[in-house]
Structures are given as C-alpha cells and as structure tokens.
C-alpha cells in the first residue's frame, strides 16, 4: 500500500468511518487541510502518550489523579458510577451533580463474557471503602446491559453494606446516557431512587 | 487545553465530524484502540510528507509521475478531465476507461472568485499540447458549478483547436460523480457526446 492507501486504511479505525468516508477524509486533508492533518497527527501521538486513567476514578487523566478527584470542594458523600468517560462528561455538564465519580470499563455483557470483574467491580469496592461515602448513584445506561450492570453493582455494594440508588426513569428507556439531553439527566438525578 | 481536548479539537478538521462525533472518536481511540491511534498518527504524518501531486496530471502521487501517467499501455488519444482525485478514482474503478487523466483543482465558482486560472486551465492547455491527443472528455460533475467548469474548459480547448466531449447525461443531474454508481458512470462514458 502506498501512503495514501495507508492513510485511508488507518482512518477506518475511527468509529462510524467506512471505506468511502475514509477516502473522502484523506482526500480532503491532502487537498485542502495539510495543516489540519499535521495537527491531528500530533494530537493523536500526544494523547496516546499522555492520557492515562485516574488512579481513583479511572476516567481519562494526564495526571495520576484527575481534576475532579483532586477537587476537595465536592461532596464526598456521593459517588456516581458511570459506564464511560463520555457518560461522566454528560452528567458533569448538567451542573446538577457535585459528588465524585467512578468510571467503569464499560458494562456487563454475559454473551461477550464481560462480567463484573472485567468492568471493574473490584476497584469500585475498593473505592467505596475509601472516604465518608453515604450513597452510590448507579448512573449506568437504561439499556438491558446497563440495567444488568446496575444490578450486579447493587448486589456487590449491598454485600458491603453500601447503599446504592439508580437515576430516576426520567431518562428515556433504551437510550445511551451520553445522548440524552441535559435537562432530562438533571431531572433524573434529582428523582433518583 | 489538555491533550484529550486537543485531540477532540483536532479531529474536527475531518469533514463531517462535529464536536459530538469528535468526542466519541477520541474516547473510542483512547479506551479501545490505542494501537489504531498510533497507526493513524503515523499514517497522517507519512501521507503529509510523501504524497504530492503528479507533475503531468496533478492527481495525488508519491512519485513525480503517478502510476497512470507512467503506464504507456494506455490510450494516449484520450484525456479525461475530472474535478478531484476522488472523481478520477470513481472513473477508474468503472474499468471502462483506458485513456489518461487530468485532475483539476476543484471547479469554477464565480461567487467564490474561483475561475479557470484557479482550477488549472493553463496547466490543462499545456497538457493537451503534449502528445497525440484526439479527444478531451470533460468528466466534471453535473452540478451547476461542474457544468460551468465544463463550459469554461470547452471554450479554452476550442480556442486551441482541441475537440472536447462531455459524459452522457446518464449521470443523474445534480449529483457528485464520486457518489454515482459505477454502472451509470460506465454507461455515460460510452455515450459521451
Ligand atoms: Zn479521578
Ligand atoms: Zn499523473
């Protein structure tokens, strides 16, 4: 493969990008935006090298502890458990949550052999021992797998005597949290059960 | 901006990628495909450094002359003029054209101040002097701007005594050549007028 073909091929690692889009992207960059291509190349390299996971909440972070975990002005009695950093960002953007987070490595999916261990239940249980926690808010998606994940987590937490709640069903059933409008999420947060 | 934010920002240089998609792409790469991110970073850098334009037909090429221009087994009596390398690739994939190509720098757009000079009419006229050319096939899009481009080129070529044809109107009016199915393009090529 020549360099152009390799670029088209490499662009297909992006989610939602097939052969046709990849070709269009490559042609666009080479014809109209070489500076953008250089910038993207550098940004990919830098992010790959510098972005790791927070030691405490497992979200993306360049430092050992992320900004939120370093912020001691938040409510240490609350911990919201989410499936992805994207879901965390959605919850954070509502502006109506002031506790801390724990970011799972996805959600359980028995058919794919992904259970509690794979998504980080052990790390979550370690985290809940650490600090004056009163409530764990299970903010996983309202999909079948998100519900199953919440169920697994609730059981594990109960065995440690930790109370967990679920976002209220204001969040439309069957939807990914990341794509829900902020108002709905904010409302669901207040009505958590 | 931190490295993650810079990556999201840089991904927006890709056509059709907004803030939301860029975020999803960045999260996906960092969470699930760091090897893909490294490969894409390298491919962008390599393509930027190595892919230039063919000296003869102006398509993308790593060498001074592209593969097609170096191939002396093609029909030197035919030259197809296209708007972009993507259109050239579409024409080439039909397998029904065996002549050479000339790739314009886009198409004329009087409102944006893009005329014959900007898209490479001078280079095209130089190219048609060079070789036993009998027919220039104007394979620009059947959009208003593509038609205007064909008109500008036909006039310029006529002034040099060079005969030009247009793809038959089998190509759906108002469509970009790149997105037309191969059979339609092949048919339009045979019926060129
Ligand atoms: Zn953290
Ligand atoms: Zn060439």
GROMACS .gro file of C-alpha atoms and ligand atoms in nm:
model
  388
    1UNK     CA    1   0.000   0.000   0.000
    2UNK     CA    2   0.119   0.350  -0.072
    3UNK     CA    3   0.098   0.633   0.183
    4UNK     CA    4  -0.245   0.747   0.062
    5UNK     CA    5  -0.391   0.397   0.082
    6UNK     CA    6  -0.239   0.352   0.427
    7UNK     CA    7  -0.398   0.676   0.542
    8UNK     CA    8  -0.740   0.569   0.412
    9UNK     CA    9  -0.698   0.235   0.584
   10UNK     CA   10  -0.586   0.393   0.913
   11UNK     CA   11  -0.882   0.636   0.916
   12UNK     CA   12  -1.114   0.335   0.930
   13UNK     CA   13  -1.012   0.278   1.293
   14UNK     CA   14  -1.241   0.572   1.374
   15UNK     CA   15  -1.590   0.462   1.484
   16UNK     CA   16  -1.853   0.509   1.213
   17UNK     CA   17  -1.598   0.562   0.936
   18UNK     CA   18  -1.615   0.318   0.644
   19UNK     CA   19  -1.411   0.296   0.325
   20UNK     CA   20  -1.600   0.575   0.149
   21UNK     CA   21  -1.580   0.826   0.436
   22UNK     CA   22  -1.217   0.738   0.498
   23UNK     CA   23  -1.133   0.813   0.135
   24UNK     CA   24  -1.323   1.140   0.147
   25UNK     CA   25  -1.140   1.238   0.468
   26UNK     CA   26  -0.798   1.152   0.328
   27UNK     CA   27  -0.859   1.344   0.005
   28UNK     CA   28  -0.991   1.641   0.197
   29UNK     CA   29  -0.688   1.657   0.427
   30UNK     CA   30  -0.434   1.619   0.145
   31UNK     CA   31  -0.609   1.860  -0.089
   32UNK     CA   32  -0.736   2.127   0.147
   33UNK     CA   33  -0.604   2.092   0.501
   34UNK     CA   34  -0.249   1.963   0.535
   35UNK     CA   35  -0.201   2.178   0.842
   36UNK     CA   36  -0.502   2.005   0.998
   37UNK     CA   37  -0.350   1.666   0.916
   38UNK     CA   38  -0.024   1.759   1.090
   39UNK     CA   39  -0.214   1.890   1.390
   40UNK     CA   40  -0.425   1.574   1.410
   41UNK     CA   41  -0.118   1.353   1.379
   42UNK     CA   42   0.049   1.537   1.666
   43UNK     CA   43  -0.266   1.538   1.880
   44UNK     CA   44  -0.309   1.161   1.838
   45UNK     CA   45   0.051   1.099   1.934
   46UNK     CA   46   0.038   1.334   2.234
   47UNK     CA   47  -0.293   1.195   2.362
   48UNK     CA   48  -0.169   0.838   2.324
   49UNK     CA   49   0.142   0.921   2.523
   50UNK     CA   50  -0.004   1.148   2.786
   51UNK     CA   51  -0.362   1.044   2.856
   52UNK     CA   52  -0.392   0.762   3.104
   53UNK     CA   53  -0.652   0.679   3.367
   54UNK     CA   54  -0.712   0.844   3.705
   55UNK     CA   55  -0.593   0.611   3.982
   56UNK     CA   56  -0.900   0.682   4.187
   57UNK     CA   57  -1.197   0.708   3.948
   58UNK     CA   58  -1.047   0.560   3.627
   59UNK     CA   59  -1.160   0.841   3.399
   60UNK     CA   60  -0.915   0.975   3.141
   61UNK     CA   61  -0.646   1.184   3.305
   62UNK     CA   62  -0.298   1.311   3.229
   63UNK     CA   63  -0.212   1.323   3.599
   64UNK     CA   64  -0.227   1.038   3.850
   65UNK     CA   65  -0.542   1.192   3.992
   66UNK     CA   66  -0.794   1.365   3.764
   67UNK     CA   67  -0.913   1.720   3.822
   68UNK     CA   68  -1.237   1.615   3.986
   69UNK     CA   69  -1.072   1.369   4.225
   70UNK     CA   70  -0.821   1.643   4.318
   71UNK     CA   71  -1.105   1.889   4.391
   72UNK     CA   72  -1.176   1.865   4.765
   73UNK     CA   73  -1.468   2.108   4.736
   74UNK     CA   74  -1.703   1.838   4.610
   75UNK     CA   75  -1.949   1.633   4.812
   76UNK     CA   76  -1.755   1.328   4.934
   77UNK     CA   77  -2.075   1.156   5.047
   78UNK     CA   78  -2.183   1.095   4.686
   79UNK     CA   79  -2.026   0.871   4.423
   80UNK     CA   80  -2.178   0.838   4.074
   81UNK     CA   81  -2.088   0.523   3.883
   82UNK     CA   82  -2.091   0.559   3.503
   83UNK     CA   83  -2.003   0.330   3.213
   84UNK     CA   84  -1.770   0.560   3.021
   85UNK     CA   85  -1.586   0.893   3.043
   86UNK     CA   86  -1.842   1.021   2.789
   87UNK     CA   87  -2.125   0.946   3.031
   88UNK     CA   88  -1.931   1.116   3.308
   89UNK     CA   89  -1.889   1.424   3.089
   90UNK     CA   90  -2.264   1.427   3.016
   91UNK     CA   91  -2.350   1.408   3.386
   92UNK     CA   92  -2.093   1.675   3.468
   93UNK     CA   93  -2.232   1.910   3.201
   94UNK     CA   94  -2.574   1.909   3.371
   95UNK     CA   95  -2.414   2.112   3.650
   96UNK     CA   96  -2.651   1.947   3.899
   97UNK     CA   97  -2.414   1.690   4.047
   98UNK     CA   98  -2.140   1.786   4.292
   99UNK     CA   99  -2.017   1.449   4.413
  100UNK     CA  100  -1.735   1.231   4.283
  101UNK     CA  101  -1.733   0.970   4.006
  102UNK     CA  102  -1.628   0.616   3.936
  103UNK     CA  103  -1.589   0.524   3.569
  104UNK     CA  104  -1.645   0.158   3.483
  105UNK     CA  105  -1.464  -0.016   3.196
  106UNK     CA  106  -1.791  -0.043   3.003
  107UNK     CA  107  -2.085  -0.259   3.108
  108UNK     CA  108  -2.151  -0.624   3.172
  109UNK     CA  109  -2.239  -0.833   2.870
  110UNK     CA  110  -2.272  -1.202   2.961
  111UNK     CA  111  -2.286  -1.306   2.594
  112UNK     CA  112  -1.946  -1.147   2.534
  113UNK     CA  113  -1.801  -1.288   2.856
  114UNK     CA  114  -1.785  -0.943   3.014
  115UNK     CA  115  -1.883  -0.964   3.380
  116UNK     CA  116  -1.831  -0.764   3.697
  117UNK     CA  117  -1.460  -0.836   3.707
  118UNK     CA  118  -1.399  -0.703   3.356
  119UNK     CA  119  -1.576  -0.373   3.417
  120UNK     CA  120  -1.400  -0.303   3.747
  121UNK     CA  121  -1.629  -0.408   4.033
  122UNK     CA  122  -1.327  -0.489   4.249
  123UNK     CA  123  -1.185  -0.140   4.201
  124UNK     CA  124  -1.527   0.008   4.278
  125UNK     CA  125  -1.549  -0.185   4.603
  126UNK     CA  126  -1.202  -0.062   4.697
  127UNK     CA  127  -1.309   0.291   4.617
  128UNK     CA  128  -1.622   0.280   4.834
  129UNK     CA  129  -1.414   0.177   5.140
  130UNK     CA  130  -1.218   0.493   5.096
  131UNK     CA  131  -1.393   0.802   5.234
  132UNK     CA  132  -1.714   0.910   5.410
  133UNK     CA  133  -1.944   0.772   5.140
  134UNK     CA  134  -2.320   0.768   5.205
  135UNK     CA  135  -2.465   0.688   4.866
  136UNK     CA  136  -2.352   0.535   4.539
  137UNK     CA  137  -2.559   0.654   4.243
  138UNK     CA  138  -2.567   0.390   3.971
  139UNK     CA  139  -2.579   0.607   3.660
  140UNK     CA  140  -2.543   0.328   3.406
  141UNK     CA  141  -2.750   0.335   3.087
  142UNK     CA  142  -3.114   0.231   3.079
  143UNK     CA  143  -3.042  -0.039   2.824
  144UNK     CA  144  -3.063  -0.412   2.903
  145UNK     CA  145  -2.687  -0.426   2.960
  146UNK     CA  146  -2.684  -0.104   3.161
  147UNK     CA  147  -2.962  -0.240   3.385
  148UNK     CA  148  -2.777  -0.569   3.427
  149UNK     CA  149  -2.466  -0.373   3.520
  150UNK     CA  150  -2.658  -0.172   3.780
  151UNK     CA  151  -2.799  -0.497   3.921
  152UNK     CA  152  -2.455  -0.656   3.953
  153UNK     CA  153  -2.315  -0.344   4.118
  154UNK     CA  154  -2.610  -0.302   4.356
  155UNK     CA  155  -2.566  -0.660   4.479
  156UNK     CA  156  -2.192  -0.621   4.527
  157UNK     CA  157  -2.238  -0.292   4.712
  158UNK     CA  158  -2.516  -0.429   4.933
  159UNK     CA  159  -2.285  -0.712   5.044
  160UNK     CA  160  -2.051  -0.440   5.175
  161UNK     CA  161  -2.334  -0.255   5.342
  162UNK     CA  162  -2.322   0.035   5.096
  163UNK     CA  163  -2.649   0.195   4.984
  164UNK     CA  164  -2.695   0.245   4.613
  165UNK     CA  165  -2.956   0.437   4.414
  166UNK     CA  166  -3.044   0.447   4.048
  167UNK     CA  167  -3.113   0.754   3.834
  168UNK     CA  168  -3.490   0.811   3.808
  169UNK     CA  169  -3.657   0.679   3.499
  170UNK     CA  170  -3.686   1.026   3.355
  171UNK     CA  171  -3.409   0.908   3.129
  172UNK     CA  172  -3.579   0.755   2.822
  173UNK     CA  173  -3.561   0.375   2.837
  174UNK     CA  174  -3.336   0.219   2.575
  175UNK     CA  175  -3.115   0.523   2.537
  176UNK     CA  176  -2.744   0.586   2.591
  177UNK     CA  177  -2.688   0.838   2.867
  178UNK     CA  178  -2.435   1.027   2.656
  179UNK     CA  179  -2.704   1.120   2.402
  180UNK     CA  180  -2.974   1.227   2.647
  181UNK     CA  181  -3.046   1.598   2.680
  182UNK     CA  182  -2.906   1.770   2.986
  183UNK     CA  183  -3.242   1.869   3.136
  184UNK     CA  184  -3.361   1.510   3.140
  185UNK     CA  185  -3.043   1.395   3.309
  186UNK     CA  186  -3.060   1.674   3.565
  187UNK     CA  187  -3.421   1.586   3.647
  188UNK     CA  188  -3.344   1.216   3.672
  189UNK     CA  189  -3.063   1.299   3.911
  190UNK     CA  190  -3.294   1.483   4.150
  191UNK     CA  191  -3.550   1.199   4.136
  192UNK     CA  192  -3.301   0.923   4.187
  193UNK     CA  193  -3.440   0.630   4.379
  194UNK     CA  194  -0.646   2.265   2.664
  195UNK     CA  195  -0.526   1.927   2.782
  196UNK     CA  196  -0.420   1.650   2.544
  197UNK     CA  197  -0.768   1.496   2.529
  198UNK     CA  198  -0.933   1.828   2.450
  199UNK     CA  199  -0.669   1.897   2.186
  200UNK     CA  200  -0.738   1.561   2.025
  201UNK     CA  201  -1.113   1.626   2.016
  202UNK     CA  202  -1.046   1.966   1.866
  203UNK     CA  203  -0.804   1.828   1.605
  204UNK     CA  204  -1.048   1.555   1.497
  205UNK     CA  205  -1.289   1.828   1.391
  206UNK     CA  206  -1.066   1.902   1.091
  207UNK     CA  207  -1.216   1.588   0.937
  208UNK     CA  208  -1.507   1.661   0.702
  209UNK     CA  209  -1.846   1.580   0.855
  210UNK     CA  210  -1.709   1.550   1.208
  211UNK     CA  211  -1.862   1.783   1.469
  212UNK     CA  212  -1.794   1.820   1.840
  213UNK     CA  213  -2.004   1.520   1.939
  214UNK     CA  214  -1.851   1.278   1.685
  215UNK     CA  215  -1.502   1.406   1.761
  216UNK     CA  216  -1.553   1.335   2.131
  217UNK     CA  217  -1.685   0.988   2.056
  218UNK     CA  218  -1.386   0.917   1.828
  219UNK     CA  219  -1.133   1.039   2.084
  220UNK     CA  220  -1.290   0.834   2.366
  221UNK     CA  221  -1.306   0.527   2.144
  222UNK     CA  222  -0.939   0.551   2.045
  223UNK     CA  223  -0.815   0.611   2.398
  224UNK     CA  224  -1.037   0.348   2.557
  225UNK     CA  225  -1.036   0.073   2.296
  226UNK     CA  226  -0.785   0.128   2.016
  227UNK     CA  227  -0.460   0.298   2.116
  228UNK     CA  228  -0.276   0.097   1.852
  229UNK     CA  229  -0.514   0.238   1.592
  230UNK     CA  230  -0.444   0.590   1.717
  231UNK     CA  231  -0.068   0.538   1.681
  232UNK     CA  232  -0.115   0.394   1.334
  233UNK     CA  233  -0.338   0.685   1.230
  234UNK     CA  234  -0.093   0.938   1.369
  235UNK     CA  235   0.190   0.780   1.167
  236UNK     CA  236  -0.021   0.749   0.852
  237UNK     CA  237  -0.118   1.116   0.868
  238UNK     CA  238   0.243   1.221   0.912
  239UNK     CA  239   0.369   0.993   0.633
  240UNK     CA  240   0.097   1.095   0.387
  241UNK     CA  241   0.158   1.463   0.461
  242UNK     CA  242   0.528   1.422   0.394
  243UNK     CA  243   0.518   1.185   0.099
  244UNK     CA  244   0.201   1.248  -0.100
  245UNK     CA  245   0.238   1.529  -0.351
  246UNK     CA  246   0.086   1.588  -0.693
  247UNK     CA  247   0.175   1.422  -1.024
  248UNK     CA  248   0.360   1.668  -1.247
  249UNK     CA  249   0.159   1.569  -1.550
  250UNK     CA  250  -0.200   1.505  -1.435
  251UNK     CA  251  -0.195   1.665  -1.087
  252UNK     CA  252  -0.353   1.372  -0.908
  253UNK     CA  253  -0.209   1.262  -0.573
  254UNK     CA  254   0.123   1.085  -0.620
  255UNK     CA  255   0.428   0.997  -0.417
  256UNK     CA  256   0.646   0.999  -0.728
  257UNK     CA  257   0.696   1.284  -0.976
  258UNK     CA  258   0.473   1.098  -1.220
  259UNK     CA  259   0.175   0.894  -1.097
  260UNK     CA  260   0.127   0.529  -1.186
  261UNK     CA  261  -0.124   0.601  -1.460
  262UNK     CA  262   0.090   0.868  -1.629
  263UNK     CA  263   0.386   0.626  -1.615
  264UNK     CA  264   0.178   0.350  -1.780
  265UNK     CA  265   0.246   0.373  -2.155
  266UNK     CA  266  -0.005   0.098  -2.228
  267UNK     CA  267  -0.299   0.335  -2.206
  268UNK     CA  268  -0.475   0.516  -2.491
  269UNK     CA  269  -0.285   0.841  -2.542
  270UNK     CA  270  -0.558   0.978  -2.769
  271UNK     CA  271  -0.795   1.022  -2.473
  272UNK     CA  272  -0.772   1.259  -2.178
  273UNK     CA  273  -1.044   1.269  -1.911
  274UNK     CA  274  -1.066   1.589  -1.709
  275UNK     CA  275  -1.204   1.548  -1.357
  276UNK     CA  276  -1.255   1.781  -1.062
  277UNK     CA  277  -1.085   1.576  -0.791
  278UNK     CA  278  -0.872   1.265  -0.732
  279UNK     CA  279  -1.186   1.105  -0.586
  280UNK     CA  280  -1.368   1.153  -0.919
  281UNK     CA  281  -1.068   1.009  -1.101
  282UNK     CA  282  -1.076   0.705  -0.872
  283UNK     CA  283  -1.450   0.660  -0.941
  284UNK     CA  284  -1.395   0.675  -1.319
  285UNK     CA  285  -1.100   0.438  -1.293
  286UNK     CA  286  -1.299   0.187  -1.089
  287UNK     CA  287  -1.554   0.153  -1.372
  288UNK     CA  288  -1.280  -0.028  -1.567
  289UNK     CA  289  -1.426   0.113  -1.890
  290UNK     CA  290  -1.181   0.396  -1.949
  291UNK     CA  291  -0.828   0.334  -2.074
  292UNK     CA  292  -0.706   0.684  -2.151
  293UNK     CA  293  -0.516   0.932  -1.932
  294UNK     CA  294  -0.644   1.187  -1.681
  295UNK     CA  295  -0.610   1.547  -1.586
  296UNK     CA  296  -0.719   1.640  -1.235
  297UNK     CA  297  -0.841   1.995  -1.185
  298UNK     CA  298  -0.800   2.186  -0.859
  299UNK     CA  299  -1.177   2.173  -0.799
  300UNK     CA  300  -1.433   2.357  -1.012
  301UNK     CA  301  -1.509   2.714  -1.105
  302UNK     CA  302  -1.725   2.908  -0.862
  303UNK     CA  303  -1.763   3.272  -0.969
  304UNK     CA  304  -1.921   3.370  -0.636
  305UNK     CA  305  -1.611   3.250  -0.451
  306UNK     CA  306  -1.373   3.409  -0.701
  307UNK     CA  307  -1.263   3.069  -0.833
  308UNK     CA  308  -1.221   3.084  -1.210
  309UNK     CA  309  -1.036   2.893  -1.480
  310UNK     CA  310  -0.696   3.007  -1.358
  311UNK     CA  311  -0.753   2.879  -1.004
  312UNK     CA  312  -0.860   2.531  -1.114
  313UNK     CA  313  -0.568   2.485  -1.356
  314UNK     CA  314  -0.687   2.569  -1.709
  315UNK     CA  315  -0.337   2.685  -1.803
  316UNK     CA  316  -0.185   2.354  -1.695
  317UNK     CA  317  -0.457   2.168  -1.887
  318UNK     CA  318  -0.379   2.363  -2.205
  319UNK     CA  319  -0.010   2.280  -2.161
  320UNK     CA  320  -0.101   1.917  -2.114
  321UNK     CA  321  -0.311   1.896  -2.431
  322UNK     CA  322  -0.019   2.026  -2.641
  323UNK     CA  323   0.181   1.733  -2.522
  324UNK     CA  324   0.101   1.410  -2.706
  325UNK     CA  325  -0.119   1.267  -2.984
  326UNK     CA  326  -0.445   1.374  -2.820
  327UNK     CA  327  -0.768   1.337  -3.017
  328UNK     CA  328  -1.035   1.396  -2.756
  329UNK     CA  329  -1.067   1.556  -2.416
  330UNK     CA  330  -1.354   1.411  -2.213
  331UNK     CA  331  -1.490   1.669  -1.971
  332UNK     CA  332  -1.592   1.450  -1.680
  333UNK     CA  333  -1.683   1.727  -1.440
  334UNK     CA  334  -1.989   1.693  -1.218
  335UNK     CA  335  -2.339   1.758  -1.348
  336UNK     CA  336  -2.395   2.028  -1.092
  337UNK     CA  337  -2.427   2.396  -1.185
  338UNK     CA  338  -2.060   2.455  -1.099
  339UNK     CA  339  -1.949   2.139  -1.277
  340UNK     CA  340  -2.137   2.244  -1.590
  341UNK     CA  341  -1.987   2.593  -1.571
  342UNK     CA  342  -1.644   2.435  -1.538
  343UNK     CA  343  -1.704   2.215  -1.844
  344UNK     CA  344  -1.819   2.524  -2.036
  345UNK     CA  345  -1.506   2.722  -1.944
  346UNK     CA  346  -1.281   2.430  -2.038
  347UNK     CA  347  -1.462   2.358  -2.368
  348UNK     CA  348  -1.415   2.720  -2.476
  349UNK     CA  349  -1.049   2.723  -2.382
  350UNK     CA  350  -0.987   2.393  -2.561
  351UNK     CA  351  -1.178   2.502  -2.872
  352UNK     CA  352  -0.955   2.809  -2.898
  353UNK     CA  353  -0.661   2.566  -2.926
  354UNK     CA  354  -0.842   2.353  -3.182
  355UNK     CA  355  -0.891   2.063  -2.939
  356UNK     CA  356  -1.216   1.866  -2.951
  357UNK     CA  357  -1.390   1.807  -2.620
  358UNK     CA  358  -1.682   1.585  -2.524
  359UNK     CA  359  -1.895   1.561  -2.215
  360UNK     CA  360  -2.006   1.248  -2.032
  361UNK     CA  361  -2.357   1.146  -2.145
  362UNK     CA  362  -2.640   1.254  -1.921
  363UNK     CA  363  -2.680   0.907  -1.785
  364UNK     CA  364  -2.520   1.055  -1.479
  365UNK     CA  365  -2.808   1.184  -1.263
  366UNK     CA  366  -2.828   1.561  -1.284
  367UNK     CA  367  -2.732   1.741  -0.962
  368UNK     CA  368  -2.510   1.462  -0.836
  369UNK     CA  369  -2.143   1.440  -0.747
  370UNK     CA  370  -1.959   1.199  -0.975
  371UNK     CA  371  -1.785   1.038  -0.679
  372UNK     CA  372  -2.117   0.914  -0.538
  373UNK     CA  373  -2.265   0.780  -0.863
  374UNK     CA  374  -2.277   0.404  -0.908
  375UNK     CA  375  -2.016   0.254  -1.137
  376UNK     CA  376  -2.260   0.117  -1.397
  377UNK     CA  377  -2.407   0.461  -1.455
  378UNK     CA  378  -2.065   0.614  -1.498
  379UNK     CA  379  -1.955   0.336  -1.734
  380UNK     CA  380  -2.268   0.384  -1.945
  381UNK     CA  381  -2.227   0.760  -1.953
  382UNK     CA  382  -1.871   0.711  -2.069
  383UNK     CA  383  -1.977   0.506  -2.371
  384UNK     CA  384  -2.249   0.757  -2.461
  385UNK     CA  385  -2.030   1.062  -2.424
  386UNK     CA  386  -2.117   1.338  -2.667
  387LIG    ZN1  387  -1.045   1.077   3.914
  388LIG    ZN1  388  -0.031   1.156  -1.336
   0.00000   0.00000   0.00000
